[in-house]
Amino acid sequence: MAKYMVQGSYTNEGLTSLLKDDGVKRRKVVVNSVSELGGTLESYYFAFGENGFYLIADMPDNLSVTSLSLFSNSTGMINTSVIVLI
């Protein structure tokens, strides 16, 4: 499996949802999404600054992490970018 870092920021709608549901639920959603694509979540961090969160995951391949990114961005709740770790 390859290792990837996903960095992202919350949209206004995403921040509203985060405040309503809390960060624990958000992490569970990420774990489920990564698992459904055959990956495992190594770490998930909330952050201050340009990006509101960072996660590191082991994913089967570039296609699976691209699917994760496209699906996540399509929700309108977050904007993400993926970095391949070497």
Short mmCIF file of N, CA and C in Angstrom, two decimals:
data_model
loop_
_atom_site.label_atom_id
_atom_site.label_comp_id
_atom_site.label_asym_id
_atom_site.label_seq_id
_atom_site.Cartn_x
_atom_site.Cartn_y
_atom_site.Cartn_z
N MET A 1 0.84 -1.19 0.00
CA MET A 1 0.00 0.00 0.00
C MET A 1 0.88 1.24 0.00
N ALA A 2 0.36 2.27 -0.60
CA ALA A 2 1.06 3.55 -0.64
C ALA A 2 0.53 4.47 0.45
N LYS A 3 1.36 5.40 0.87
CA LYS A 3 0.99 6.33 1.93
C LYS A 3 0.71 7.70 1.31
N TYR A 4 -0.39 8.31 1.76
CA TYR A 4 -0.82 9.61 1.23
C TYR A 4 -1.15 10.55 2.38
N MET A 5 -0.93 11.84 2.14
CA MET A 5 -1.39 12.86 3.07
C MET A 5 -2.47 13.66 2.36
N VAL A 6 -3.59 13.82 3.02
CA VAL A 6 -4.68 14.65 2.50
C VAL A 6 -4.76 15.87 3.39
N GLN A 7 -4.70 17.04 2.78
CA GLN A 7 -4.88 18.27 3.53
C GLN A 7 -6.15 18.92 3.04
N GLY A 8 -6.87 19.54 3.95
CA GLY A 8 -8.13 20.12 3.52
C GLY A 8 -8.59 21.28 4.36
N SER A 9 -9.53 21.99 3.79
CA SER A 9 -10.15 23.12 4.49
C SER A 9 -11.66 22.93 4.45
N TYR A 10 -12.32 23.47 5.44
CA TYR A 10 -13.78 23.37 5.54
C TYR A 10 -14.44 24.55 4.84
N THR A 11 -15.53 24.27 4.14
CA THR A 11 -16.36 25.34 3.60
C THR A 11 -17.21 25.87 4.76
N ASN A 12 -17.95 26.94 4.54
CA ASN A 12 -18.84 27.44 5.60
C ASN A 12 -19.84 26.37 6.02
N GLU A 13 -20.38 25.64 5.05
CA GLU A 13 -21.32 24.56 5.36
C GLU A 13 -20.63 23.46 6.18
N GLY A 14 -19.40 23.15 5.82
CA GLY A 14 -18.64 22.14 6.54
C GLY A 14 -18.34 22.55 7.97
N LEU A 15 -18.00 23.82 8.18
CA LEU A 15 -17.75 24.31 9.54
C LEU A 15 -19.01 24.26 10.39
N THR A 16 -20.14 24.63 9.79
CA THR A 16 -21.41 24.57 10.52
C THR A 16 -21.71 23.14 10.95
N SER A 17 -21.50 22.19 10.05
CA SER A 17 -21.72 20.79 10.36
C SER A 17 -20.75 20.29 11.43
N LEU A 18 -19.50 20.70 11.33
CA LEU A 18 -18.49 20.30 12.32
C LEU A 18 -18.86 20.79 13.71
N LEU A 19 -19.30 22.02 13.81
CA LEU A 19 -19.70 22.58 15.11
C LEU A 19 -20.93 21.87 15.66
N LYS A 20 -21.82 21.48 14.78
CA LYS A 20 -23.05 20.81 15.20
C LYS A 20 -22.79 19.38 15.66
N ASP A 21 -21.98 18.65 14.89
CA ASP A 21 -21.81 17.21 15.13
C ASP A 21 -20.57 16.85 15.94
N ASP A 22 -19.63 17.70 16.08
CA ASP A 22 -18.35 17.56 16.77
C ASP A 22 -17.33 16.78 15.95
N GLY A 23 -16.08 16.91 16.34
CA GLY A 23 -14.98 16.33 15.59
C GLY A 23 -14.90 14.82 15.64
N VAL A 24 -15.45 14.20 16.68
CA VAL A 24 -15.39 12.74 16.79
C VAL A 24 -16.18 12.10 15.65
N LYS A 25 -17.35 12.64 15.37
CA LYS A 25 -18.16 12.11 14.27
C LYS A 25 -17.43 12.30 12.94
N ARG A 26 -16.79 13.43 12.76
CA ARG A 26 -16.07 13.71 11.52
C ARG A 26 -14.98 12.67 11.30
N ARG A 27 -14.24 12.34 12.35
CA ARG A 27 -13.17 11.35 12.23
C ARG A 27 -13.75 9.99 11.85
N LYS A 28 -14.89 9.61 12.44
CA LYS A 28 -15.52 8.33 12.11
C LYS A 28 -15.92 8.27 10.64
N VAL A 29 -16.42 9.38 10.11
CA VAL A 29 -16.78 9.44 8.69
C VAL A 29 -15.54 9.20 7.82
N VAL A 30 -14.43 9.80 8.20
CA VAL A 30 -13.18 9.64 7.44
C VAL A 30 -12.71 8.19 7.51
N VAL A 31 -12.72 7.60 8.70
CA VAL A 31 -12.29 6.20 8.86
C VAL A 31 -13.14 5.30 7.96
N ASN A 32 -14.45 5.49 7.97
CA ASN A 32 -15.34 4.67 7.14
C ASN A 32 -15.07 4.86 5.66
N SER A 33 -14.88 6.10 5.23
CA SER A 33 -14.64 6.39 3.81
C SER A 33 -13.33 5.75 3.34
N VAL A 34 -12.29 5.88 4.13
CA VAL A 34 -11.00 5.29 3.78
C VAL A 34 -11.11 3.76 3.74
N SER A 35 -11.77 3.17 4.73
CA SER A 35 -11.92 1.71 4.80
C SER A 35 -12.69 1.16 3.62
N GLU A 36 -13.75 1.85 3.21
CA GLU A 36 -14.56 1.40 2.08
C GLU A 36 -13.75 1.30 0.80
N LEU A 37 -12.69 2.07 0.71
CA LEU A 37 -11.83 2.05 -0.48
C LEU A 37 -10.60 1.16 -0.29
N GLY A 38 -10.59 0.37 0.78
CA GLY A 38 -9.51 -0.58 1.00
C GLY A 38 -8.31 -0.03 1.73
N GLY A 39 -8.44 1.15 2.32
CA GLY A 39 -7.32 1.78 3.01
C GLY A 39 -7.46 1.75 4.52
N THR A 40 -6.44 2.27 5.18
CA THR A 40 -6.47 2.43 6.64
C THR A 40 -5.99 3.83 6.99
N LEU A 41 -6.66 4.41 7.96
CA LEU A 41 -6.30 5.75 8.42
C LEU A 41 -5.20 5.63 9.46
N GLU A 42 -4.08 6.29 9.21
CA GLU A 42 -2.97 6.28 10.16
C GLU A 42 -3.13 7.39 11.19
N SER A 43 -3.47 8.59 10.72
CA SER A 43 -3.62 9.71 11.65
C SER A 43 -4.56 10.75 11.06
N TYR A 44 -5.17 11.52 11.95
CA TYR A 44 -6.10 12.58 11.56
C TYR A 44 -5.90 13.73 12.54
N TYR A 45 -5.59 14.89 12.01
CA TYR A 45 -5.32 16.05 12.85
C TYR A 45 -6.17 17.24 12.42
N PHE A 46 -6.78 17.91 13.38
CA PHE A 46 -7.36 19.22 13.14
C PHE A 46 -6.23 20.23 13.27
N ALA A 47 -6.32 21.34 12.55
CA ALA A 47 -5.22 22.30 12.55
C ALA A 47 -5.74 23.73 12.45
N PHE A 48 -4.89 24.66 12.86
CA PHE A 48 -5.14 26.08 12.65
C PHE A 48 -4.42 26.48 11.37
N GLY A 49 -4.92 27.49 10.71
CA GLY A 49 -4.23 28.01 9.54
C GLY A 49 -5.02 27.78 8.27
N GLU A 50 -4.29 27.78 7.16
CA GLU A 50 -4.91 27.66 5.84
C GLU A 50 -5.72 26.37 5.72
N ASN A 51 -5.21 25.29 6.28
CA ASN A 51 -5.90 24.01 6.26
C ASN A 51 -6.48 23.70 7.63
N GLY A 52 -7.68 23.17 7.63
CA GLY A 52 -8.36 22.84 8.89
C GLY A 52 -8.08 21.44 9.37
N PHE A 53 -7.55 20.60 8.49
CA PHE A 53 -7.23 19.23 8.90
C PHE A 53 -6.18 18.62 7.97
N TYR A 54 -5.51 17.61 8.52
CA TYR A 54 -4.54 16.81 7.79
C TYR A 54 -4.80 15.36 8.16
N LEU A 55 -4.69 14.48 7.18
CA LEU A 55 -4.77 13.06 7.51
C LEU A 55 -3.73 12.31 6.71
N ILE A 56 -3.28 11.22 7.29
CA ILE A 56 -2.34 10.33 6.61
C ILE A 56 -3.01 8.97 6.55
N ALA A 57 -3.03 8.39 5.35
CA ALA A 57 -3.69 7.11 5.15
C ALA A 57 -2.86 6.22 4.24
N ASP A 58 -2.96 4.92 4.49
CA ASP A 58 -2.42 3.93 3.58
C ASP A 58 -3.56 3.53 2.65
N MET A 59 -3.34 3.70 1.35
CA MET A 59 -4.37 3.40 0.36
C MET A 59 -3.79 2.43 -0.68
N PRO A 60 -4.65 1.62 -1.29
CA PRO A 60 -4.16 0.62 -2.25
C PRO A 60 -3.42 1.21 -3.45
N ASP A 61 -3.88 2.37 -3.94
CA ASP A 61 -3.27 2.92 -5.15
C ASP A 61 -3.76 4.35 -5.38
N ASN A 62 -3.24 4.98 -6.43
CA ASN A 62 -3.62 6.35 -6.75
C ASN A 62 -5.10 6.48 -7.07
N LEU A 63 -5.67 5.47 -7.71
CA LEU A 63 -7.09 5.51 -8.07
C LEU A 63 -7.98 5.58 -6.83
N SER A 64 -7.65 4.79 -5.82
CA SER A 64 -8.48 4.79 -4.60
C SER A 64 -8.40 6.12 -3.86
N VAL A 65 -7.23 6.72 -3.77
CA VAL A 65 -7.12 8.00 -3.07
C VAL A 65 -7.73 9.13 -3.90
N THR A 66 -7.66 9.00 -5.22
CA THR A 66 -8.33 9.98 -6.07
C THR A 66 -9.84 9.90 -5.89
N SER A 67 -10.37 8.69 -5.80
CA SER A 67 -11.81 8.50 -5.54
C SER A 67 -12.21 9.14 -4.22
N LEU A 68 -11.39 8.94 -3.20
CA LEU A 68 -11.65 9.54 -1.89
C LEU A 68 -11.69 11.06 -1.99
N SER A 69 -10.73 11.63 -2.67
CA SER A 69 -10.66 13.08 -2.81
C SER A 69 -11.84 13.63 -3.62
N LEU A 70 -12.16 12.99 -4.73
CA LEU A 70 -13.28 13.46 -5.55
C LEU A 70 -14.60 13.39 -4.80
N PHE A 71 -14.83 12.27 -4.10
CA PHE A 71 -16.06 12.14 -3.34
C PHE A 71 -16.12 13.20 -2.24
N SER A 72 -15.03 13.36 -1.51
CA SER A 72 -15.00 14.33 -0.41
C SER A 72 -15.27 15.74 -0.91
N ASN A 73 -14.63 16.12 -2.00
CA ASN A 73 -14.82 17.46 -2.55
C ASN A 73 -16.23 17.65 -3.09
N SER A 74 -16.86 16.58 -3.57
CA SER A 74 -18.20 16.70 -4.15
C SER A 74 -19.28 16.96 -3.10
N THR A 75 -18.97 16.75 -1.83
CA THR A 75 -19.97 16.98 -0.77
C THR A 75 -20.25 18.46 -0.55
N GLY A 76 -19.32 19.31 -0.96
CA GLY A 76 -19.47 20.74 -0.71
C GLY A 76 -19.11 21.15 0.71
N MET A 77 -18.66 20.19 1.52
CA MET A 77 -18.33 20.46 2.92
C MET A 77 -16.85 20.78 3.12
N ILE A 78 -16.01 20.25 2.23
CA ILE A 78 -14.56 20.44 2.35
C ILE A 78 -13.93 20.59 0.97
N ASN A 79 -12.73 21.12 0.98
CA ASN A 79 -11.87 21.17 -0.21
C ASN A 79 -10.57 20.48 0.18
N THR A 80 -10.17 19.49 -0.61
CA THR A 80 -8.98 18.72 -0.26
C THR A 80 -7.97 18.71 -1.39
N SER A 81 -6.75 18.41 -1.02
CA SER A 81 -5.71 18.09 -1.99
C SER A 81 -4.90 16.93 -1.41
N VAL A 82 -4.34 16.13 -2.30
CA VAL A 82 -3.64 14.91 -1.91
C VAL A 82 -2.16 15.04 -2.23
N ILE A 83 -1.34 14.57 -1.31
CA ILE A 83 0.10 14.54 -1.50
C ILE A 83 0.55 13.09 -1.37
N VAL A 84 1.26 12.60 -2.37
CA VAL A 84 1.82 11.25 -2.31
C VAL A 84 3.07 11.32 -1.45
N LEU A 85 3.13 10.49 -0.43
CA LEU A 85 4.30 10.46 0.46
C LEU A 85 5.27 9.38 -0.02
N ILE A 86 6.56 9.69 0.07
CA ILE A 86 7.58 8.72 -0.37
C ILE A 86 8.51 8.39 0.78
#
